[in-house]
Short mmCIF file of C-alpha atoms and ligand atoms in Angstrom, two decimals:
data_model
loop_
_atom_site.label_atom_id
_atom_site.label_comp_id
_atom_site.label_asym_id
_atom_site.label_seq_id
_atom_site.Cartn_x
_atom_site.Cartn_y
_atom_site.Cartn_z
CA MET U 1 -28.03 -3.33 -0.42
CA SER U 2 -28.69 0.42 0.57
CA SER U 3 -29.80 2.64 -2.41
CA ILE U 4 -27.95 5.56 -0.93
CA VAL U 5 -24.69 3.80 -1.35
CA GLN U 6 -25.68 2.11 -4.82
CA GLN U 7 -26.36 5.52 -6.42
CA TYR U 8 -22.77 6.63 -5.81
CA ILE U 9 -21.20 3.15 -6.82
CA ASP U 10 -23.14 3.52 -10.35
CA ILE U 11 -21.79 7.25 -10.37
CA ALA U 12 -18.31 5.96 -10.08
CA LYS U 13 -18.84 3.07 -12.58
CA LYS U 14 -20.55 5.44 -15.14
CA ARG U 15 -17.95 8.11 -14.65
CA ASN U 16 -15.08 5.79 -14.72
CA PRO U 17 -15.76 3.02 -17.50
CA GLY U 18 -13.87 -0.34 -17.44
CA GLU U 19 -11.73 0.86 -14.27
CA SER U 20 -12.45 -2.48 -12.51
CA GLU U 21 -9.81 -1.98 -9.73
CA PHE U 22 -11.04 1.59 -8.94
CA HIS U 23 -14.78 0.37 -8.64
CA GLN U 24 -13.64 -2.55 -6.56
CA THR U 25 -12.41 -0.09 -3.60
CA VAL U 26 -15.13 2.30 -4.23
CA GLU U 27 -17.73 -0.62 -3.50
CA GLU U 28 -15.64 -1.77 -0.58
CA VAL U 29 -15.23 1.44 1.16
CA LEU U 30 -18.80 2.71 0.25
CA HIS U 31 -20.64 -0.27 1.77
CA SER U 32 -18.62 -0.16 4.98
CA ILE U 33 -19.57 3.54 5.64
CA GLU U 34 -23.30 2.97 5.03
CA PRO U 35 -24.28 3.15 8.62
CA VAL U 36 -22.30 6.50 8.92
CA LEU U 37 -24.27 8.05 6.03
CA GLU U 38 -27.61 6.94 7.61
CA LYS U 39 -26.41 8.68 10.63
CA HIS U 40 -25.56 11.70 8.84
CA PRO U 41 -27.83 12.88 6.31
CA GLU U 42 -26.03 16.29 6.08
CA TYR U 43 -23.13 14.40 4.32
CA ILE U 44 -25.52 13.29 1.47
CA LYS U 45 -26.84 16.90 1.09
CA ALA U 46 -23.28 18.36 1.12
CA GLY U 47 -22.63 16.05 -1.95
CA LEU U 48 -19.86 14.71 0.27
CA ILE U 49 -19.69 11.16 -1.47
CA GLU U 50 -19.83 12.42 -5.02
CA ARG U 51 -16.63 14.75 -4.21
CA LEU U 52 -14.89 11.92 -2.32
CA ILE U 53 -14.84 9.64 -5.41
CA GLU U 54 -13.80 12.34 -7.78
CA PRO U 55 -10.13 13.22 -7.52
CA GLU U 56 -9.50 16.80 -6.91
CA ARG U 57 -6.86 16.94 -9.71
CA ALA U 58 -5.38 14.46 -12.16
CA ILE U 59 -2.24 15.17 -13.82
CA ILE U 60 -1.36 12.59 -17.03
CA PHE U 61 1.81 13.55 -19.08
CA ARG U 62 4.12 12.14 -21.66
CA VAL U 63 7.43 10.77 -20.19
CA THR U 64 10.12 10.93 -23.09
CA TRP U 65 13.48 9.35 -22.59
CA VAL U 66 16.21 7.60 -24.58
CA ASP U 67 17.16 4.01 -24.10
CA ASP U 68 20.81 2.67 -24.17
CA ALA U 69 20.46 1.91 -27.84
CA GLY U 70 19.68 5.58 -28.56
CA LYS U 71 15.97 4.89 -29.27
CA VAL U 72 13.38 7.24 -28.22
CA GLN U 73 10.96 5.79 -25.63
CA VAL U 74 7.58 7.30 -24.70
CA ASN U 75 5.83 6.31 -21.53
CA ARG U 76 2.78 7.85 -19.72
CA GLY U 77 3.08 9.23 -16.42
CA TYR U 78 0.29 9.83 -13.77
CA ARG U 79 -0.27 11.95 -10.46
CA TYR U 80 -3.82 11.75 -9.08
CA GLN U 81 -4.25 14.10 -6.28
CA PHE U 82 -7.15 12.58 -5.02
CA ASN U 83 -8.09 14.47 -1.55
CA SER U 84 -6.58 17.24 0.49
CA ALA U 85 -9.34 17.61 3.08
CA ILE U 86 -6.75 16.88 6.02
CA GLY U 87 -3.35 17.63 4.59
CA PRO U 88 -1.27 18.09 1.47
CA TYR U 89 -1.61 14.95 -0.97
CA LYS U 90 0.79 12.23 0.00
CA GLY U 91 1.22 8.55 -1.57
CA GLY U 92 3.59 6.48 -3.50
CA THR U 93 4.74 6.17 -7.09
CA ARG U 94 4.36 2.99 -9.05
CA PHE U 95 6.36 2.06 -11.95
CA ALA U 96 5.06 -1.15 -13.72
CA PRO U 97 3.86 -2.07 -17.12
CA ASN U 98 0.22 -2.47 -16.19
CA VAL U 99 -0.14 1.02 -14.59
CA ASN U 100 -3.30 2.66 -16.01
CA PRO U 101 -5.68 5.21 -14.23
CA SER U 102 -7.72 2.45 -12.66
CA ILE U 103 -4.78 1.34 -11.00
CA ILE U 104 -3.48 4.67 -9.77
CA LYS U 105 -7.09 5.58 -8.90
CA PHE U 106 -7.52 2.66 -6.71
CA LEU U 107 -4.42 3.39 -4.86
CA GLY U 108 -5.06 7.04 -4.55
CA PHE U 109 -8.64 6.39 -3.32
CA GLU U 110 -7.22 3.82 -0.63
CA GLN U 111 -4.56 6.29 0.31
CA ILE U 112 -7.19 8.76 1.50
CA PHE U 113 -8.43 6.75 4.28
CA LYS U 114 -5.07 5.04 4.94
CA ASN U 115 -3.55 8.53 5.48
CA ALA U 116 -6.54 9.60 7.54
CA LEU U 117 -5.92 6.49 9.99
CA THR U 118 -2.53 7.19 10.85
CA GLY U 119 -3.59 10.38 12.50
CA LEU U 120 -1.10 12.52 10.89
CA PRO U 121 -2.07 15.48 8.46
CA ILE U 122 -1.78 13.88 5.18
CA GLY U 123 -4.02 13.84 2.20
CA GLY U 124 -4.34 11.25 -0.41
CA GLY U 125 -2.57 10.96 -3.67
CA LYS U 126 -0.91 8.46 -6.07
CA GLY U 127 1.22 8.21 -8.98
CA GLY U 128 3.33 6.19 -11.31
CA ALA U 129 4.02 5.45 -14.98
CA ASP U 130 3.51 2.47 -17.29
CA PHE U 131 7.14 1.94 -17.28
CA ASP U 132 8.81 -1.49 -16.56
CA PRO U 133 12.00 -0.91 -14.61
CA ASN U 134 12.85 -4.97 -15.09
CA GLY U 135 15.75 -5.37 -17.26
CA LYS U 136 16.64 -1.57 -17.72
CA SER U 137 20.18 -0.40 -17.06
CA ASP U 138 20.71 1.90 -14.14
CA GLY U 139 21.19 4.68 -17.02
CA GLU U 140 18.16 4.16 -18.47
CA ILE U 141 16.33 4.13 -14.83
CA MET U 142 18.15 7.44 -14.08
CA ARG U 143 17.08 8.95 -17.46
CA PHE U 144 13.34 7.75 -17.22
CA CYS U 145 13.13 9.14 -13.51
CA GLN U 146 14.49 12.50 -14.46
CA ALA U 147 12.08 12.74 -17.51
CA TYR U 148 9.22 11.81 -15.18
CA MET U 149 10.33 14.51 -12.46
CA THR U 150 10.83 17.11 -15.41
CA GLU U 151 7.10 17.24 -15.84
CA LEU U 152 6.04 16.40 -12.05
CA TYR U 153 8.20 18.64 -10.34
CA ARG U 154 5.60 21.71 -10.93
CA HIS U 155 2.88 19.89 -9.42
CA ILE U 156 4.35 18.80 -6.05
CA GLY U 157 5.82 20.70 -3.15
CA PRO U 158 5.89 20.35 0.66
CA GLN U 159 2.59 22.07 1.04
CA THR U 160 1.13 20.58 -1.97
CA ASP U 161 1.98 16.88 -2.63
CA SER U 162 4.81 14.64 -1.60
CA PRO U 163 5.47 11.40 -3.68
CA ALA U 164 7.18 8.32 -2.30
CA GLY U 165 7.93 4.80 -3.54
CA ASP U 166 5.66 1.80 -4.51
CA LEU U 167 6.15 -1.00 -6.59
CA GLY U 168 9.24 -0.44 -8.85
CA VAL U 169 10.37 2.35 -7.10
CA GLY U 170 12.72 1.76 -4.29
CA ALA U 171 15.61 3.62 -2.92
CA ARG U 172 17.60 4.21 -6.21
CA GLU U 173 14.51 5.54 -8.05
CA ILE U 174 13.53 8.08 -5.23
CA GLY U 175 17.35 9.00 -5.32
CA TYR U 176 17.03 9.87 -8.98
CA LEU U 177 13.62 11.38 -8.60
CA PHE U 178 14.77 13.72 -5.76
CA GLY U 179 18.04 14.65 -7.34
CA GLN U 180 16.08 15.72 -10.48
CA TYR U 181 13.53 17.65 -8.44
CA LYS U 182 16.15 19.57 -6.35
CA ARG U 183 18.18 20.21 -9.62
CA ILE U 184 15.09 21.95 -11.30
CA ALA U 185 13.13 23.45 -8.45
CA ASN U 186 16.10 24.68 -6.73
CA MET U 187 14.96 23.53 -3.20
CA TYR U 188 15.97 20.93 -0.59
CA ASN U 189 12.95 19.93 1.09
CA GLU U 190 10.47 17.15 1.87
CA SER U 191 8.69 16.95 -1.60
CA VAL U 192 9.88 13.49 -2.14
CA THR U 193 10.14 10.70 0.73
CA GLY U 194 11.78 7.49 1.14
CA LYS U 195 14.98 9.09 0.54
CA ALA U 196 18.15 7.41 1.79
CA VAL U 197 19.12 8.29 5.47
CA VAL U 198 22.41 10.06 4.23
CA TYR U 199 20.35 12.86 2.41
CA GLY U 200 17.41 13.52 4.37
CA GLY U 201 15.74 10.17 4.50
CA LEU U 202 14.14 8.56 7.84
CA ASN U 203 16.09 6.00 9.73
CA GLY U 204 13.72 2.97 9.70
CA ARG U 205 11.45 4.07 6.75
CA THR U 206 12.66 1.07 4.53
CA GLU U 207 11.31 -1.63 7.01
CA ALA U 208 8.50 0.60 8.36
CA THR U 209 5.65 -0.94 6.21
CA GLY U 210 6.62 -4.53 6.89
CA TYR U 211 7.35 -3.67 10.72
CA GLY U 212 3.87 -2.01 10.89
CA ILE U 213 2.02 -4.71 9.07
CA VAL U 214 3.46 -7.28 11.99
CA TYR U 215 2.51 -4.78 14.89
CA PHE U 216 -0.81 -4.46 13.47
CA ALA U 217 -1.14 -8.31 13.01
CA ASN U 218 -0.07 -8.67 16.55
CA CYS U 219 -2.70 -6.51 17.77
CA MET U 220 -5.24 -8.58 15.94
CA LEU U 221 -3.77 -11.70 17.64
CA GLU U 222 -3.69 -10.18 21.04
CA ALA U 223 -7.31 -8.85 20.79
CA ASN U 224 -8.15 -12.62 20.05
CA ASN U 225 -6.12 -13.91 23.01
CA GLU U 226 -3.41 -15.18 20.77
CA LYS U 227 0.54 -14.74 20.68
CA MET U 228 2.52 -14.19 17.63
CA ALA U 229 5.19 -16.60 18.93
CA GLY U 230 5.09 -19.94 17.40
CA LYS U 231 2.50 -19.08 14.68
CA LYS U 232 2.90 -20.58 11.35
CA VAL U 233 2.87 -17.74 8.66
CA VAL U 234 2.53 -17.85 5.04
CA VAL U 235 3.25 -14.62 3.07
CA SER U 236 3.45 -13.67 -0.68
CA GLY U 237 5.90 -11.66 -2.66
CA PHE U 238 9.40 -11.00 -1.67
CA GLY U 239 9.74 -7.01 -2.25
CA ASN U 240 10.53 -4.38 0.40
CA VAL U 241 7.22 -5.00 2.21
CA THR U 242 7.69 -8.76 2.54
CA TRP U 243 11.31 -8.44 3.65
CA GLY U 244 10.19 -6.36 6.58
CA THR U 245 7.13 -8.22 7.32
CA VAL U 246 9.42 -11.59 7.38
CA THR U 247 12.25 -9.84 9.38
CA LYS U 248 9.82 -8.55 12.31
CA LEU U 249 7.92 -11.95 12.16
CA ASP U 250 11.05 -13.82 12.79
CA GLU U 251 12.21 -11.35 15.56
CA LEU U 252 8.82 -12.04 17.38
CA GLY U 253 9.25 -15.67 17.19
CA ALA U 254 6.67 -16.55 14.45
CA LYS U 255 7.79 -19.13 11.76
CA VAL U 256 7.40 -18.09 8.07
CA ILE U 257 6.93 -21.44 6.38
CA ALA U 258 6.03 -20.11 2.72
CA PHE U 259 6.74 -17.28 0.51
CA SER U 260 6.45 -16.53 -3.27
CA GLY U 261 7.74 -15.01 -6.35
CA PRO U 262 7.14 -14.47 -9.93
CA ASP U 263 8.27 -18.23 -10.52
CA GLY U 264 6.00 -19.99 -7.97
CA TYR U 265 6.29 -20.45 -4.16
CA ILE U 266 8.67 -22.01 -1.70
CA LEU U 267 7.68 -24.23 1.31
CA ASP U 268 10.38 -24.20 3.73
CA GLU U 269 9.05 -26.00 6.99
CA ALA U 270 12.31 -25.29 8.76
CA GLY U 271 11.40 -21.62 8.51
CA VAL U 272 12.62 -18.65 6.74
CA THR U 273 14.84 -17.30 9.22
CA GLY U 274 17.87 -15.37 10.26
CA GLU U 275 20.61 -15.79 7.38
CA LYS U 276 17.96 -17.37 4.96
CA ILE U 277 16.12 -13.86 5.14
CA ALA U 278 19.53 -11.86 4.12
CA ALA U 279 20.11 -14.48 1.13
CA LEU U 280 16.68 -13.54 0.03
CA LEU U 281 17.19 -10.05 0.20
CA GLU U 282 20.30 -10.63 -1.85
CA LEU U 283 18.41 -12.71 -4.55
CA ARG U 284 15.73 -10.02 -4.75
CA ASN U 285 18.40 -7.48 -5.29
CA SER U 286 19.82 -9.29 -8.29
CA GLY U 287 16.64 -8.79 -10.07
CA LYS U 288 16.32 -12.36 -10.94
CA ASN U 289 13.83 -14.99 -9.90
CA ILE U 290 13.92 -15.67 -6.12
CA CYS U 291 12.16 -19.20 -5.47
CA ALA U 292 14.16 -21.55 -7.76
CA PRO U 293 17.67 -20.27 -6.63
CA TYR U 294 16.42 -20.36 -2.85
CA ALA U 295 15.51 -24.21 -3.18
CA GLU U 296 18.82 -24.78 -4.77
CA LYS U 297 20.69 -23.22 -1.76
CA TYR U 298 18.42 -24.75 0.87
CA PRO U 299 17.64 -28.27 -0.05
CA GLU U 300 15.06 -28.76 2.83
CA ALA U 301 12.71 -26.12 1.03
CA LYS U 302 10.33 -27.23 -1.72
CA PHE U 303 9.73 -25.20 -4.90
CA PHE U 304 6.42 -25.31 -6.37
CA ALA U 305 6.88 -23.84 -9.64
CA GLY U 306 3.82 -21.59 -11.28
CA LYS U 307 1.74 -21.93 -7.96
CA LYS U 308 0.42 -19.68 -5.19
CA PRO U 309 1.18 -20.46 -1.61
CA TRP U 310 -2.28 -20.10 -0.34
CA GLU U 311 -2.58 -23.91 -0.27
CA VAL U 312 0.10 -24.26 2.45
CA LYS U 313 -1.68 -24.86 5.94
CA ALA U 314 -0.99 -21.98 8.41
CA ASP U 315 -2.31 -19.87 11.22
CA LEU U 316 -1.80 -16.41 9.61
CA TYR U 317 -1.58 -15.26 6.12
CA ILE U 318 -0.20 -12.18 4.88
CA PRO U 319 -0.21 -11.40 1.18
CA CYS U 320 2.26 -8.80 0.37
CA ALA U 321 2.71 -9.06 -3.16
CA MET U 322 0.09 -6.87 -4.90
CA GLN U 323 -3.51 -6.19 -5.84
CA ASN U 324 -5.94 -9.16 -6.41
CA ASP U 325 -3.75 -11.94 -5.48
CA ILE U 326 -6.39 -13.82 -3.50
CA HIS U 327 -9.52 -14.75 -5.37
CA LEU U 328 -12.48 -16.57 -4.12
CA GLU U 329 -10.85 -20.31 -5.05
CA ASP U 330 -7.72 -18.82 -2.90
CA ALA U 331 -9.98 -17.94 0.08
CA LYS U 332 -11.67 -21.24 -0.01
CA LYS U 333 -8.28 -22.97 0.23
CA ILE U 334 -7.54 -20.66 3.13
CA VAL U 335 -10.61 -21.58 4.96
CA ALA U 336 -10.33 -25.16 4.37
CA ASN U 337 -6.67 -24.98 5.95
CA GLY U 338 -8.25 -24.02 9.23
CA ALA U 339 -6.60 -20.67 9.50
CA LYS U 340 -7.71 -18.04 11.91
CA PHE U 341 -6.09 -14.75 10.68
CA LEU U 342 -5.44 -13.00 7.58
CA CYS U 343 -3.67 -9.66 7.41
CA GLU U 344 -3.24 -7.84 4.19
CA GLY U 345 0.17 -6.27 3.55
CA ALA U 346 -0.04 -5.24 -0.13
CA ASN U 347 -2.60 -2.88 -1.30
CA MET U 348 -5.93 -4.70 -1.92
CA PRO U 349 -4.44 -8.17 -2.27
CA CYS U 350 -7.85 -9.72 -1.96
CA THR U 351 -10.72 -9.45 -3.96
CA ASN U 352 -14.26 -8.35 -2.50
CA GLU U 353 -15.48 -11.92 -2.86
CA ALA U 354 -12.55 -13.44 -1.17
CA ILE U 355 -13.11 -10.89 1.59
CA ASP U 356 -16.67 -11.74 1.93
CA TYR U 357 -15.99 -15.37 2.06
CA LEU U 358 -13.02 -15.05 4.34
CA MET U 359 -14.91 -13.06 6.83
CA SER U 360 -18.26 -14.95 6.79
CA ASN U 361 -16.18 -17.93 7.19
CA GLY U 362 -14.77 -16.83 10.64
CA ILE U 363 -11.37 -15.58 9.54
CA ILE U 364 -10.15 -12.47 11.45
CA PHE U 365 -9.34 -10.16 8.67
CA GLY U 366 -6.73 -7.12 8.64
CA PRO U 367 -7.52 -4.58 5.78
CA CYS U 368 -4.62 -3.11 4.08
CA LYS U 369 -5.44 0.54 4.40
CA ALA U 370 -4.95 -0.11 8.32
CA ALA U 371 -2.18 -2.73 8.37
CA ASN U 372 0.13 -1.10 5.89
CA ALA U 373 -0.24 2.37 6.79
CA GLY U 374 3.08 2.30 8.59
CA GLY U 375 4.97 3.04 5.74
CA VAL U 376 3.25 6.18 4.72
CA ALA U 377 3.21 7.28 8.39
CA CYS U 378 7.06 7.04 8.52
CA SER U 379 7.05 9.23 5.36
CA CYS U 380 4.90 11.75 7.04
CA ILE U 381 7.51 11.44 9.84
CA GLU U 382 10.14 12.01 7.34
CA MET U 383 8.47 15.16 6.02
CA GLY U 384 8.60 16.49 9.56
CA GLN U 385 12.13 15.62 10.08
CA ASN U 386 13.13 17.55 6.98
CA ALA U 387 10.82 20.37 7.41
CA GLY U 388 12.28 20.95 11.15
CA HIS U 389 15.75 20.41 9.71
CA THR U 390 16.64 17.55 12.27
CA VAL U 391 17.25 13.91 12.30
CA PHE U 392 15.16 11.32 14.37
CA SER U 393 16.84 8.26 15.69
CA LEU U 394 15.79 4.92 14.67
CA ASP U 395 14.50 4.35 18.29
CA GLN U 396 12.44 7.22 18.09
CA VAL U 397 10.81 6.22 14.68
CA TYR U 398 10.11 2.33 15.99
CA ALA U 399 8.44 3.98 19.00
CA GLN U 400 6.14 6.17 16.89
CA LEU U 401 5.58 3.80 14.28
CA LYS U 402 4.51 1.08 17.12
CA ASN U 403 2.04 3.68 18.69
CA ILE U 404 0.67 4.57 15.32
CA MET U 405 -0.11 1.15 14.28
CA VAL U 406 -1.63 0.18 17.77
CA SER U 407 -3.71 3.36 17.54
CA ILE U 408 -4.94 2.58 14.05
CA HIS U 409 -5.96 -1.02 15.23
CA ASP U 410 -7.75 0.62 18.43
CA SER U 411 -9.47 3.14 16.50
CA SER U 412 -10.57 0.83 13.76
CA ALA U 413 -11.82 -1.88 16.21
CA ALA U 414 -13.61 1.07 18.19
CA ALA U 415 -15.44 2.47 15.16
CA ALA U 416 -16.63 -0.85 14.35
CA ALA U 417 -17.85 -1.48 17.87
CA GLU U 418 -19.40 1.94 17.83
CA TYR U 419 -21.67 0.87 14.88
CA GLY U 420 -22.38 -2.32 16.40
CA LEU U 421 -20.66 -4.53 14.09
CA GLY U 422 -18.40 -6.25 16.58
CA TYR U 423 -14.63 -6.95 15.88
CA ASN U 424 -14.77 -6.06 12.13
CA LEU U 425 -11.55 -4.10 11.32
CA LEU U 426 -12.64 -3.96 7.62
CA ALA U 427 -15.75 -1.71 8.29
CA GLY U 428 -14.05 -0.25 11.30
CA ALA U 429 -10.86 1.05 9.36
CA ASN U 430 -13.21 2.46 6.49
CA ILE U 431 -15.51 4.20 8.98
CA ALA U 432 -12.54 5.59 11.23
CA GLY U 433 -10.94 7.21 8.17
CA PHE U 434 -14.04 8.31 6.58
CA LYS U 435 -15.29 10.08 9.81
CA LYS U 436 -12.03 12.24 9.86
CA ILE U 437 -12.18 13.00 6.08
CA ALA U 438 -15.91 13.85 6.21
CA GLU U 439 -15.65 16.09 9.33
CA ALA U 440 -12.83 17.93 7.54
CA MET U 441 -14.62 18.21 4.46
CA MET U 442 -17.84 19.56 5.96
CA ALA U 443 -15.78 22.33 7.85
CA GLN U 444 -14.34 23.58 4.70
CA GLY U 445 -17.55 24.04 2.78
CA ILE U 446 -18.38 23.20 -0.76
CA VAL U 447 -15.04 22.85 -2.41
N1 LIG D 1 3.32 3.29 -1.45
C1 LIG D 1 3.01 3.26 -0.03
C2 LIG D 1 1.64 3.14 0.40
O1 LIG D 1 0.98 2.52 -0.39
C3 LIG D 1 3.89 4.30 0.72
C4 LIG D 1 3.30 5.65 0.33
C5 LIG D 1 4.23 7.14 0.92
O2 LIG D 1 5.18 6.80 1.77
O3 LIG D 1 3.80 8.20 0.58
O4 LIG D 1 1.29 3.58 1.34
#
């Protein structure tokens, strides 16, 4: 292990004690960029890495709201404005009970490189709150979003920071967040993305992350002389990202045979296709568990309660649920299943140990910061649409999304090849993203 990199990992651990998710992403990225640092001692001299691992600004605030029973509720809100070297901070907002500084910092750090990979002018940021939207009434969700934005609005803006959705923040929450922003800022602009099309949102933004993942996975297959049509695929989760992924996989002729929910997983050898995808979307929108009701509706499907889908044999795995879904023991099952490809859909769904095992056992690995960048790329296109007071068609968006995903794949593959690492998309994505950020930071002086 290089001492250059290790000293920065140690700094990150010391300065952010107990923040295991943040440590995990810093370790992953810094190990990959080690050869770039060896080639560029001027980066070390300029303190570039110490600056990169320290957020430019962190906003932590109380969110006070009143529930339906009239009780005062207090949550904690966050916005980490991590790096603005190549553009205004851009990144999602996560509402989940386990949200804490470590989770938001890992997401914000990832976002810096992801956004750089898109080739668009957006810096990295992330926000959220330890608020659980499950089981809340519509009125409670609205009051929470309004209270959250009442503090946040002063820290965001088209040239400063533009939040969007993430886990627990979908179209409804974005509507309430934007409505409150507009009310108190008295500005109708691109400070929030992921809006509904009718009030400035981008055609195709909803499915962009999932479609982008499949375009990226398709590039991985093609680069290895394989085709998507006929491939057996296992996914996890059934949120917005999984929905877009499954829809595009189905369109390209791949067969999704398993997916998971909080209650376990479904094995449907006949394939999750056509009408079944629509039924799943309806189940998801009902806010209840999805697997057990799916198995009731489609008796050919088998429900494995409380289990993860990684034991199912497939050609391609796309974990779309959340961080650290695939541990070493799951990676061992995937390798034993004879799989060839794994493409991350969620943010950091594999532990570093799992990634090492998968890659050293011949699995072709697609890292999330490259594969799921289609969502934020389309958010940036939405910003451009709003700033230009115009509307882009669905065809324009899909074409641009596809080009961006192909270019992310190609630039990641090229960066790895440039450093003699072969077809290593994990290292390549980190290197390609880092090079852009580093160049911009060097040009802007010690700030
Ligand atoms: N939360 C998404 C992500 O992880 C989207 C962010 C955005 O659209 O700004 O990239």
